[in-house]
Amino acid sequence: MHGNWQSKHRERHIKMGVSSIFEVGNETIDTINVKSSSSLPCSLLVFSPTKKAPYPVLLFFHGFMLQPSWYKSLLQHISSHRYIIVAPQEVKTVQKIAEWLINNLKSVLPEKVQPDLEKVAISGHSKGGNTAFAVALDSSMPLKFSALLGIDPVAGCSPSCLRPPYVLEYIPRIFNQSIPVAVIGAGLSNQSTCCLLPSDMLQADGIMAILIRIMMKSGKGSKKSMRRAVGGIVVAFLKAYLEGQIDDLNEIVKSPNLAPIILDPVISIKD
């Protein structure tokens, strides 16, 4: 009986922890605009906790024709769970951005905040997801990545119209990839619109919000719930593969109903 009680108590504790990752975390976040310079080829949007500590780093690439600021709510959610996030304005000079992160990221962060460059993940939305895969597969990158996430990654609407960077070869298990990979999809990729970019992760105001509604496909549910779900899944994945805390991710796979939206299908492959 005692062992059974302990098991149930631990299970309840884990589920409470899973619920918390779908909410904004406890860390106060600074949003930092970093301008381009002689050593930095493009401007950056940086989200950082403010308490003295070392924090893992997530490099995030925005989608085609989009802006890093449109992901503000999503990236603040992730950062509030103790992650530094760097979102470049453009993605054509990734190697130089990586070099800048190694040499200069600490200088733009709040006082006594340390980037842990031994724990770096890479992610992107839409076309930025394709870029994240291409960068992670590039052995010449000065940064070494420990985890890779694609959020509705898009390479093109058909094999005949793919644009560089080329990632997909339409061969099962073609990636020569030793790091863990997650793909999060909105379930809208097979629904036609004039622009193949699901928009439920985005946050824009004014005329840009109108354009997004016209040009991009959205689901019928709450965008806020969608961002909470994506943010929580990303946090669970980062905790698992940057920090060795696997319980939240395992629980999401085991009980997808813990998320604020329906997760279907949920597929986990472990080699």
PDB file of C-alpha atoms in Angstrom:
ATOM      1  CA  MET A   1       0.000   0.000   0.000  1.00  0.00           C
ATOM      2  CA  HIS A   2       2.800   2.402   0.897  1.00  0.00           C
ATOM      3  CA  GLY A   3       4.546   1.852  -2.435  1.00  0.00           C
ATOM      4  CA  ASN A   4       1.277   2.287  -4.335  1.00  0.00           C
ATOM      5  CA  TRP A   5       0.582   5.607  -2.539  1.00  0.00           C
ATOM      6  CA  GLN A   6       4.075   6.870  -3.391  1.00  0.00           C
ATOM      7  CA  SER A   7       3.578   5.945  -7.051  1.00  0.00           C
ATOM      8  CA  LYS A   8       0.221   7.747  -7.273  1.00  0.00           C
ATOM      9  CA  HIS A   9       1.624  10.779  -5.438  1.00  0.00           C
ATOM     10  CA  ARG A  10       4.555  10.992  -7.876  1.00  0.00           C
ATOM     11  CA  GLU A  11       2.175  10.638 -10.844  1.00  0.00           C
ATOM     12  CA  ARG A  12       0.011  13.522  -9.559  1.00  0.00           C
ATOM     13  CA  HIS A  13       3.134  15.614  -8.984  1.00  0.00           C
ATOM     14  CA  ILE A  14       4.334  14.974 -12.551  1.00  0.00           C
ATOM     15  CA  LYS A  15       0.946  15.884 -14.031  1.00  0.00           C
ATOM     16  CA  MET A  16       0.925  19.137 -12.037  1.00  0.00           C
ATOM     17  CA  GLY A  17       4.363  19.892 -13.454  1.00  0.00           C
ATOM     18  CA  VAL A  18       3.136  19.191 -16.988  1.00  0.00           C
ATOM     19  CA  SER A  19       0.213  21.571 -16.490  1.00  0.00           C
ATOM     20  CA  SER A  20       2.589  24.330 -15.378  1.00  0.00           C
ATOM     21  CA  ILE A  21       4.657  24.235 -18.570  1.00  0.00           C
ATOM     22  CA  PHE A  22       1.567  25.216 -20.553  1.00  0.00           C
ATOM     23  CA  GLU A  23       1.428  28.420 -18.509  1.00  0.00           C
ATOM     24  CA  VAL A  24       3.893  31.318 -18.440  1.00  0.00           C
ATOM     25  CA  GLY A  25       6.775  30.442 -16.105  1.00  0.00           C
ATOM     26  CA  ASN A  26       8.011  32.200 -12.995  1.00  0.00           C
ATOM     27  CA  GLU A  27      10.997  33.999 -14.515  1.00  0.00           C
ATOM     28  CA  THR A  28      10.824  37.733 -15.268  1.00  0.00           C
ATOM     29  CA  ILE A  29      11.865  38.248 -18.893  1.00  0.00           C
ATOM     30  CA  ASP A  30      13.761  41.081 -20.579  1.00  0.00           C
ATOM     31  CA  THR A  31      13.128  41.607 -24.293  1.00  0.00           C
ATOM     32  CA  ILE A  32      16.280  42.999 -25.887  1.00  0.00           C
ATOM     33  CA  ASN A  33      16.631  44.484 -29.379  1.00  0.00           C
ATOM     34  CA  VAL A  34      20.173  44.048 -30.666  1.00  0.00           C
ATOM     35  CA  LYS A  35      21.130  46.110 -33.711  1.00  0.00           C
ATOM     36  CA  SER A  36      23.348  44.846 -36.510  1.00  0.00           C
ATOM     37  CA  SER A  37      27.021  45.796 -36.361  1.00  0.00           C
ATOM     38  CA  SER A  38      30.361  45.003 -37.948  1.00  0.00           C
ATOM     39  CA  SER A  39      30.374  41.653 -36.120  1.00  0.00           C
ATOM     40  CA  LEU A  40      26.624  40.986 -36.338  1.00  0.00           C
ATOM     41  CA  PRO A  41      25.138  40.773 -39.851  1.00  0.00           C
ATOM     42  CA  CYS A  42      21.496  41.376 -38.834  1.00  0.00           C
ATOM     43  CA  SER A  43      19.467  42.620 -35.908  1.00  0.00           C
ATOM     44  CA  LEU A  44      18.298  40.182 -33.237  1.00  0.00           C
ATOM     45  CA  LEU A  45      15.398  39.926 -30.830  1.00  0.00           C
ATOM     46  CA  VAL A  46      16.622  38.364 -27.570  1.00  0.00           C
ATOM     47  CA  PHE A  47      14.471  37.101 -24.695  1.00  0.00           C
ATOM     48  CA  SER A  48      16.292  36.510 -21.418  1.00  0.00           C
ATOM     49  CA  PRO A  49      15.524  35.728 -17.793  1.00  0.00           C
ATOM     50  CA  THR A  50      16.878  38.392 -15.440  1.00  0.00           C
ATOM     51  CA  LYS A  51      18.028  36.411 -12.371  1.00  0.00           C
ATOM     52  CA  LYS A  52      21.714  35.584 -11.934  1.00  0.00           C
ATOM     53  CA  ALA A  53      22.225  32.098 -13.348  1.00  0.00           C
ATOM     54  CA  PRO A  54      23.433  30.188 -16.398  1.00  0.00           C
ATOM     55  CA  TYR A  55      20.642  29.434 -18.877  1.00  0.00           C
ATOM     56  CA  PRO A  56      20.402  27.148 -21.930  1.00  0.00           C
ATOM     57  CA  VAL A  57      20.008  28.900 -25.291  1.00  0.00           C
ATOM     58  CA  LEU A  58      17.449  28.454 -28.077  1.00  0.00           C
ATOM     59  CA  LEU A  59      18.182  29.858 -31.551  1.00  0.00           C
ATOM     60  CA  PHE A  60      14.855  30.515 -33.294  1.00  0.00           C
ATOM     61  CA  PHE A  61      14.218  31.310 -36.990  1.00  0.00           C
ATOM     62  CA  HIS A  62      11.011  33.036 -38.121  1.00  0.00           C
ATOM     63  CA  GLY A  63       8.947  32.021 -41.151  1.00  0.00           C
ATOM     64  CA  PHE A  64       9.084  33.409 -44.693  1.00  0.00           C
ATOM     65  CA  MET A  65       8.014  37.090 -44.897  1.00  0.00           C
ATOM     66  CA  LEU A  66       7.377  37.125 -41.141  1.00  0.00           C
ATOM     67  CA  GLN A  67       9.007  39.019 -38.258  1.00  0.00           C
ATOM     68  CA  PRO A  68      10.539  37.747 -34.980  1.00  0.00           C
ATOM     69  CA  SER A  69       8.311  40.173 -33.051  1.00  0.00           C
ATOM     70  CA  TRP A  70       5.206  38.310 -34.275  1.00  0.00           C
ATOM     71  CA  TYR A  71       6.288  35.367 -32.110  1.00  0.00           C
ATOM     72  CA  LYS A  72       6.672  37.488 -28.981  1.00  0.00           C
ATOM     73  CA  SER A  73       4.044  35.738 -26.821  1.00  0.00           C
ATOM     74  CA  LEU A  74       5.286  32.274 -27.773  1.00  0.00           C
ATOM     75  CA  LEU A  75       8.955  33.085 -27.199  1.00  0.00           C
ATOM     76  CA  GLN A  76       8.302  34.909 -23.923  1.00  0.00           C
ATOM     77  CA  HIS A  77       6.384  31.841 -22.729  1.00  0.00           C
ATOM     78  CA  ILE A  78       9.358  29.577 -23.484  1.00  0.00           C
ATOM     79  CA  SER A  79      11.924  32.004 -22.060  1.00  0.00           C
ATOM     80  CA  SER A  80       9.989  32.355 -18.791  1.00  0.00           C
ATOM     81  CA  HIS A  81      10.799  28.695 -18.100  1.00  0.00           C
ATOM     82  CA  ARG A  82      14.512  29.590 -17.824  1.00  0.00           C
ATOM     83  CA  TYR A  83      15.767  29.781 -21.402  1.00  0.00           C
ATOM     84  CA  ILE A  84      17.569  32.481 -23.378  1.00  0.00           C
ATOM     85  CA  ILE A  85      16.083  32.811 -26.862  1.00  0.00           C
ATOM     86  CA  VAL A  86      17.792  34.489 -29.814  1.00  0.00           C
ATOM     87  CA  ALA A  87      15.612  35.284 -32.854  1.00  0.00           C
ATOM     88  CA  PRO A  88      17.498  36.720 -35.883  1.00  0.00           C
ATOM     89  CA  GLN A  89      15.803  39.249 -38.154  1.00  0.00           C
ATOM     90  CA  GLU A  90      17.050  37.346 -41.205  1.00  0.00           C
ATOM     91  CA  VAL A  91      18.507  33.893 -41.755  1.00  0.00           C
ATOM     92  CA  LYS A  92      20.961  34.180 -44.654  1.00  0.00           C
ATOM     93  CA  THR A  93      24.071  34.604 -42.492  1.00  0.00           C
ATOM     94  CA  VAL A  94      23.584  31.944 -39.833  1.00  0.00           C
ATOM     95  CA  GLN A  95      27.268  31.077 -39.459  1.00  0.00           C
ATOM     96  CA  LYS A  96      28.181  34.676 -38.610  1.00  0.00           C
ATOM     97  CA  ILE A  97      25.257  34.879 -36.194  1.00  0.00           C
ATOM     98  CA  ALA A  98      26.518  31.716 -34.476  1.00  0.00           C
ATOM     99  CA  GLU A  99      30.003  33.211 -34.179  1.00  0.00           C
ATOM    100  CA  TRP A 100      28.504  36.374 -32.684  1.00  0.00           C
ATOM    101  CA  LEU A 101      26.574  34.317 -30.122  1.00  0.00           C
ATOM    102  CA  ILE A 102      29.752  32.598 -28.989  1.00  0.00           C
ATOM    103  CA  ASN A 103      31.722  35.823 -28.629  1.00  0.00           C
ATOM    104  CA  ASN A 104      29.140  38.502 -27.807  1.00  0.00           C
ATOM    105  CA  LEU A 105      25.800  37.176 -26.545  1.00  0.00           C
ATOM    106  CA  LYS A 106      26.744  37.592 -22.885  1.00  0.00           C
ATOM    107  CA  SER A 107      27.438  41.317 -23.417  1.00  0.00           C
ATOM    108  CA  VAL A 108      23.794  42.113 -24.284  1.00  0.00           C
ATOM    109  CA  LEU A 109      22.176  40.049 -21.524  1.00  0.00           C
ATOM    110  CA  PRO A 110      21.058  41.331 -18.111  1.00  0.00           C
ATOM    111  CA  GLU A 111      23.822  41.626 -15.529  1.00  0.00           C
ATOM    112  CA  LYS A 112      25.086  38.289 -14.184  1.00  0.00           C
ATOM    113  CA  VAL A 113      23.007  36.270 -16.652  1.00  0.00           C
ATOM    114  CA  GLN A 114      25.179  33.657 -18.362  1.00  0.00           C
ATOM    115  CA  PRO A 115      24.375  31.837 -21.631  1.00  0.00           C
ATOM    116  CA  ASP A 116      25.216  28.137 -21.326  1.00  0.00           C
ATOM    117  CA  LEU A 117      26.632  27.459 -24.780  1.00  0.00           C
ATOM    118  CA  GLU A 118      27.089  23.791 -23.927  1.00  0.00           C
ATOM    119  CA  LYS A 119      23.274  23.534 -23.976  1.00  0.00           C
ATOM    120  CA  VAL A 120      22.005  25.020 -27.240  1.00  0.00           C
ATOM    121  CA  ALA A 121      18.888  24.062 -29.204  1.00  0.00           C
ATOM    122  CA  ILE A 122      17.763  25.263 -32.622  1.00  0.00           C
ATOM    123  CA  SER A 123      14.214  25.774 -33.846  1.00  0.00           C
ATOM    124  CA  GLY A 124      12.130  27.565 -36.448  1.00  0.00           C
ATOM    125  CA  HIS A 125       8.618  28.075 -37.747  1.00  0.00           C
ATOM    126  CA  SER A 126       7.512  27.379 -41.329  1.00  0.00           C
ATOM    127  CA  LYS A 127      10.416  28.168 -43.695  1.00  0.00           C
ATOM    128  CA  GLY A 128      12.455  28.909 -40.572  1.00  0.00           C
ATOM    129  CA  GLY A 129      11.876  25.299 -39.543  1.00  0.00           C
ATOM    130  CA  ASN A 130      13.485  24.156 -42.791  1.00  0.00           C
ATOM    131  CA  THR A 131      16.395  26.500 -42.065  1.00  0.00           C
ATOM    132  CA  ALA A 132      16.768  25.039 -38.565  1.00  0.00           C
ATOM    133  CA  PHE A 133      17.070  21.524 -40.009  1.00  0.00           C
ATOM    134  CA  ALA A 134      19.618  22.677 -42.597  1.00  0.00           C
ATOM    135  CA  VAL A 135      21.743  24.476 -39.986  1.00  0.00           C
ATOM    136  CA  ALA A 136      21.651  21.525 -37.591  1.00  0.00           C
ATOM    137  CA  LEU A 137      22.878  19.260 -40.398  1.00  0.00           C
ATOM    138  CA  ASP A 138      25.764  21.620 -41.252  1.00  0.00           C
ATOM    139  CA  SER A 139      28.902  20.173 -39.673  1.00  0.00           C
ATOM    140  CA  SER A 140      30.823  23.428 -40.255  1.00  0.00           C
ATOM    141  CA  MET A 141      28.703  25.412 -37.779  1.00  0.00           C
ATOM    142  CA  PRO A 142      30.756  26.802 -34.867  1.00  0.00           C
ATOM    143  CA  LEU A 143      27.871  26.126 -32.459  1.00  0.00           C
ATOM    144  CA  LYS A 144      26.998  22.550 -31.574  1.00  0.00           C
ATOM    145  CA  PHE A 145      23.307  21.884 -31.089  1.00  0.00           C
ATOM    146  CA  SER A 146      21.847  19.440 -28.582  1.00  0.00           C
ATOM    147  CA  ALA A 147      18.225  19.475 -29.798  1.00  0.00           C
ATOM    148  CA  LEU A 148      16.241  20.434 -32.915  1.00  0.00           C
ATOM    149  CA  LEU A 149      12.590  21.517 -33.160  1.00  0.00           C
ATOM    150  CA  GLY A 150      10.545  22.274 -36.261  1.00  0.00           C
ATOM    151  CA  ILE A 151       7.259  24.154 -35.769  1.00  0.00           C
ATOM    152  CA  ASP A 152       5.164  23.574 -38.882  1.00  0.00           C
ATOM    153  CA  PRO A 153       8.396  23.280 -40.918  1.00  0.00           C
ATOM    154  CA  VAL A 154       7.904  24.017 -44.630  1.00  0.00           C
ATOM    155  CA  ALA A 155      10.362  23.283 -47.430  1.00  0.00           C
ATOM    156  CA  GLY A 156       7.962  23.879 -50.336  1.00  0.00           C
ATOM    157  CA  CYS A 157       4.540  22.797 -51.565  1.00  0.00           C
ATOM    158  CA  SER A 158       5.988  19.988 -53.736  1.00  0.00           C
ATOM    159  CA  PRO A 159       9.376  18.371 -54.515  1.00  0.00           C
ATOM    160  CA  SER A 160       9.554  20.316 -57.791  1.00  0.00           C
ATOM    161  CA  CYS A 161       9.468  23.738 -56.111  1.00  0.00           C
ATOM    162  CA  LEU A 162      11.878  23.238 -53.227  1.00  0.00           C
ATOM    163  CA  ARG A 163      14.225  26.141 -52.547  1.00  0.00           C
ATOM    164  CA  PRO A 164      17.561  26.121 -50.722  1.00  0.00           C
ATOM    165  CA  PRO A 165      18.575  25.203 -48.111  1.00  0.00           C
ATOM    166  CA  TYR A 166      17.777  21.666 -49.308  1.00  0.00           C
ATOM    167  CA  VAL A 167      16.956  19.269 -46.487  1.00  0.00           C
ATOM    168  CA  LEU A 168      14.409  16.702 -47.652  1.00  0.00           C
ATOM    169  CA  GLU A 169      15.429  13.914 -50.024  1.00  0.00           C
ATOM    170  CA  TYR A 170      12.210  11.888 -49.612  1.00  0.00           C
ATOM    171  CA  ILE A 171      14.110   8.868 -48.319  1.00  0.00           C
ATOM    172  CA  PRO A 172      13.048   7.377 -44.947  1.00  0.00           C
ATOM    173  CA  ARG A 173      15.471   8.112 -42.094  1.00  0.00           C
ATOM    174  CA  ILE A 174      17.810  10.053 -44.392  1.00  0.00           C
ATOM    175  CA  PHE A 175      18.961  12.530 -41.742  1.00  0.00           C
ATOM    176  CA  ASN A 176      22.461  11.833 -40.490  1.00  0.00           C
ATOM    177  CA  GLN A 177      21.414  13.338 -37.195  1.00  0.00           C
ATOM    178  CA  SER A 178      22.542  12.252 -33.753  1.00  0.00           C
ATOM    179  CA  ILE A 179      20.540  14.820 -31.782  1.00  0.00           C
ATOM    180  CA  PRO A 180      16.878  14.463 -30.733  1.00  0.00           C
ATOM    181  CA  VAL A 181      14.311  16.015 -33.076  1.00  0.00           C
ATOM    182  CA  ALA A 182      10.722  17.196 -32.526  1.00  0.00           C
ATOM    183  CA  VAL A 183       8.213  18.331 -35.155  1.00  0.00           C
ATOM    184  CA  ILE A 184       5.115  20.218 -34.026  1.00  0.00           C
ATOM    185  CA  GLY A 185       2.357  20.654 -36.612  1.00  0.00           C
ATOM    186  CA  ALA A 186      -0.837  22.716 -36.551  1.00  0.00           C
ATOM    187  CA  GLY A 187      -2.665  20.199 -38.746  1.00  0.00           C
ATOM    188  CA  LEU A 188      -3.313  22.798 -41.444  1.00  0.00           C
ATOM    189  CA  SER A 189      -0.659  21.945 -44.006  1.00  0.00           C
ATOM    190  CA  ASN A 190      -3.065  20.050 -46.280  1.00  0.00           C
ATOM    191  CA  GLN A 191      -5.580  22.927 -46.390  1.00  0.00           C
ATOM    192  CA  SER A 192      -5.160  25.302 -49.289  1.00  0.00           C
ATOM    193  CA  THR A 193      -4.735  29.026 -48.963  1.00  0.00           C
ATOM    194  CA  CYS A 194      -2.800  31.570 -51.012  1.00  0.00           C
ATOM    195  CA  CYS A 195       0.183  31.221 -48.694  1.00  0.00           C
ATOM    196  CA  LEU A 196       1.212  27.887 -47.154  1.00  0.00           C
ATOM    197  CA  LEU A 197       1.871  29.318 -43.711  1.00  0.00           C
ATOM    198  CA  PRO A 198      -0.356  28.327 -40.788  1.00  0.00           C
ATOM    199  CA  SER A 199      -0.603  31.415 -38.567  1.00  0.00           C
ATOM    200  CA  ASP A 200      -1.800  30.177 -35.196  1.00  0.00           C
ATOM    201  CA  MET A 201       1.628  30.764 -33.588  1.00  0.00           C
ATOM    202  CA  LEU A 202       1.734  34.419 -34.674  1.00  0.00           C
ATOM    203  CA  GLN A 203       0.820  37.611 -32.852  1.00  0.00           C
ATOM    204  CA  ALA A 204       0.495  40.830 -34.876  1.00  0.00           C
ATOM    205  CA  ASP A 205      -1.499  44.043 -34.546  1.00  0.00           C
ATOM    206  CA  GLY A 206      -3.162  46.493 -36.901  1.00  0.00           C
ATOM    207  CA  ILE A 207      -2.758  46.111 -40.653  1.00  0.00           C
ATOM    208  CA  MET A 208      -0.358  43.168 -40.249  1.00  0.00           C
ATOM    209  CA  ALA A 209      -2.978  41.205 -38.321  1.00  0.00           C
ATOM    210  CA  ILE A 210      -5.444  41.795 -41.172  1.00  0.00           C
ATOM    211  CA  LEU A 211      -2.912  40.644 -43.765  1.00  0.00           C
ATOM    212  CA  ILE A 212      -2.120  37.525 -41.750  1.00  0.00           C
ATOM    213  CA  ARG A 213      -5.818  36.605 -41.610  1.00  0.00           C
ATOM    214  CA  ILE A 214      -6.145  37.093 -45.373  1.00  0.00           C
ATOM    215  CA  MET A 215      -2.954  35.361 -46.492  1.00  0.00           C
ATOM    216  CA  MET A 216      -2.504  32.573 -43.986  1.00  0.00           C
ATOM    217  CA  LYS A 217      -4.488  29.609 -42.787  1.00  0.00           C
ATOM    218  CA  SER A 218      -5.747  29.516 -39.197  1.00  0.00           C
ATOM    219  CA  GLY A 219      -7.548  26.890 -37.173  1.00  0.00           C
ATOM    220  CA  LYS A 220     -10.944  27.429 -35.592  1.00  0.00           C
ATOM    221  CA  GLY A 221      -9.767  27.218 -31.984  1.00  0.00           C
ATOM    222  CA  SER A 222      -8.167  29.740 -29.664  1.00  0.00           C
ATOM    223  CA  LYS A 223      -4.823  31.114 -30.875  1.00  0.00           C
ATOM    224  CA  LYS A 224      -3.837  31.690 -27.255  1.00  0.00           C
ATOM    225  CA  SER A 225      -4.435  28.020 -26.442  1.00  0.00           C
ATOM    226  CA  MET A 226      -2.427  27.030 -29.516  1.00  0.00           C
ATOM    227  CA  ARG A 227       0.519  29.184 -28.417  1.00  0.00           C
ATOM    228  CA  ARG A 228       0.283  27.781 -24.877  1.00  0.00           C
ATOM    229  CA  ALA A 229       0.336  24.241 -26.258  1.00  0.00           C
ATOM    230  CA  VAL A 230       3.276  24.854 -28.575  1.00  0.00           C
ATOM    231  CA  GLY A 231       5.163  26.733 -25.849  1.00  0.00           C
ATOM    232  CA  GLY A 232       4.615  23.925 -23.351  1.00  0.00           C
ATOM    233  CA  ILE A 233       5.701  21.198 -25.766  1.00  0.00           C
ATOM    234  CA  VAL A 234       8.852  23.147 -26.640  1.00  0.00           C
ATOM    235  CA  VAL A 235       9.627  23.637 -22.937  1.00  0.00           C
ATOM    236  CA  ALA A 236       9.096  19.923 -22.229  1.00  0.00           C
ATOM    237  CA  PHE A 237      11.394  18.988 -25.121  1.00  0.00           C
ATOM    238  CA  LEU A 238      14.118  21.452 -24.023  1.00  0.00           C
ATOM    239  CA  LYS A 239      13.909  20.242 -20.426  1.00  0.00           C
ATOM    240  CA  ALA A 240      14.263  16.663 -21.618  1.00  0.00           C
ATOM    241  CA  TYR A 241      17.191  17.071 -23.992  1.00  0.00           C
ATOM    242  CA  LEU A 242      19.081  20.082 -22.661  1.00  0.00           C
ATOM    243  CA  GLU A 243      18.641  19.371 -18.964  1.00  0.00           C
ATOM    244  CA  GLY A 244      17.884  15.662 -18.669  1.00  0.00           C
ATOM    245  CA  GLN A 245      14.424  16.217 -17.127  1.00  0.00           C
ATOM    246  CA  ILE A 246      12.339  13.791 -19.197  1.00  0.00           C
ATOM    247  CA  ASP A 247       9.191  13.414 -17.029  1.00  0.00           C
ATOM    248  CA  ASP A 248       7.128  16.233 -18.585  1.00  0.00           C
ATOM    249  CA  LEU A 249       7.768  15.090 -22.152  1.00  0.00           C
ATOM    250  CA  ASN A 250       7.028  11.459 -21.316  1.00  0.00           C
ATOM    251  CA  GLU A 251       3.781  12.491 -19.637  1.00  0.00           C
ATOM    252  CA  ILE A 252       2.651  14.517 -22.672  1.00  0.00           C
ATOM    253  CA  VAL A 253       3.275  11.492 -24.906  1.00  0.00           C
ATOM    254  CA  LYS A 254       1.462   9.236 -22.432  1.00  0.00           C
ATOM    255  CA  SER A 255      -1.454  11.643 -21.731  1.00  0.00           C
ATOM    256  CA  PRO A 256      -1.894  14.154 -24.600  1.00  0.00           C
ATOM    257  CA  ASN A 257      -5.126  15.399 -23.000  1.00  0.00           C
ATOM    258  CA  LEU A 258      -2.985  17.332 -20.495  1.00  0.00           C
ATOM    259  CA  ALA A 259      -2.358  19.939 -23.230  1.00  0.00           C
ATOM    260  CA  PRO A 260      -4.738  22.898 -23.671  1.00  0.00           C
ATOM    261  CA  ILE A 261      -5.598  21.712 -27.206  1.00  0.00           C
ATOM    262  CA  ILE A 262      -6.165  18.320 -28.801  1.00  0.00           C
ATOM    263  CA  LEU A 263      -2.874  16.660 -29.718  1.00  0.00           C
ATOM    264  CA  ASP A 264      -3.548  14.077 -32.399  1.00  0.00           C
ATOM    265  CA  PRO A 265      -1.553  12.167 -33.428  1.00  0.00           C
ATOM    266  CA  VAL A 266       1.273  12.057 -30.892  1.00  0.00           C
ATOM    267  CA  ILE A 267       4.134   9.917 -32.177  1.00  0.00           C
ATOM    268  CA  SER A 268       7.306   9.163 -30.236  1.00  0.00           C
ATOM    269  CA  ILE A 269      10.164   7.218 -31.836  1.00  0.00           C
ATOM    270  CA  LYS A 270      13.176   6.171 -29.789  1.00  0.00           C
ATOM    271  CA  ASP A 271      16.104   4.440 -31.472  1.00  0.00           C
TER     272      ASP A 271
END
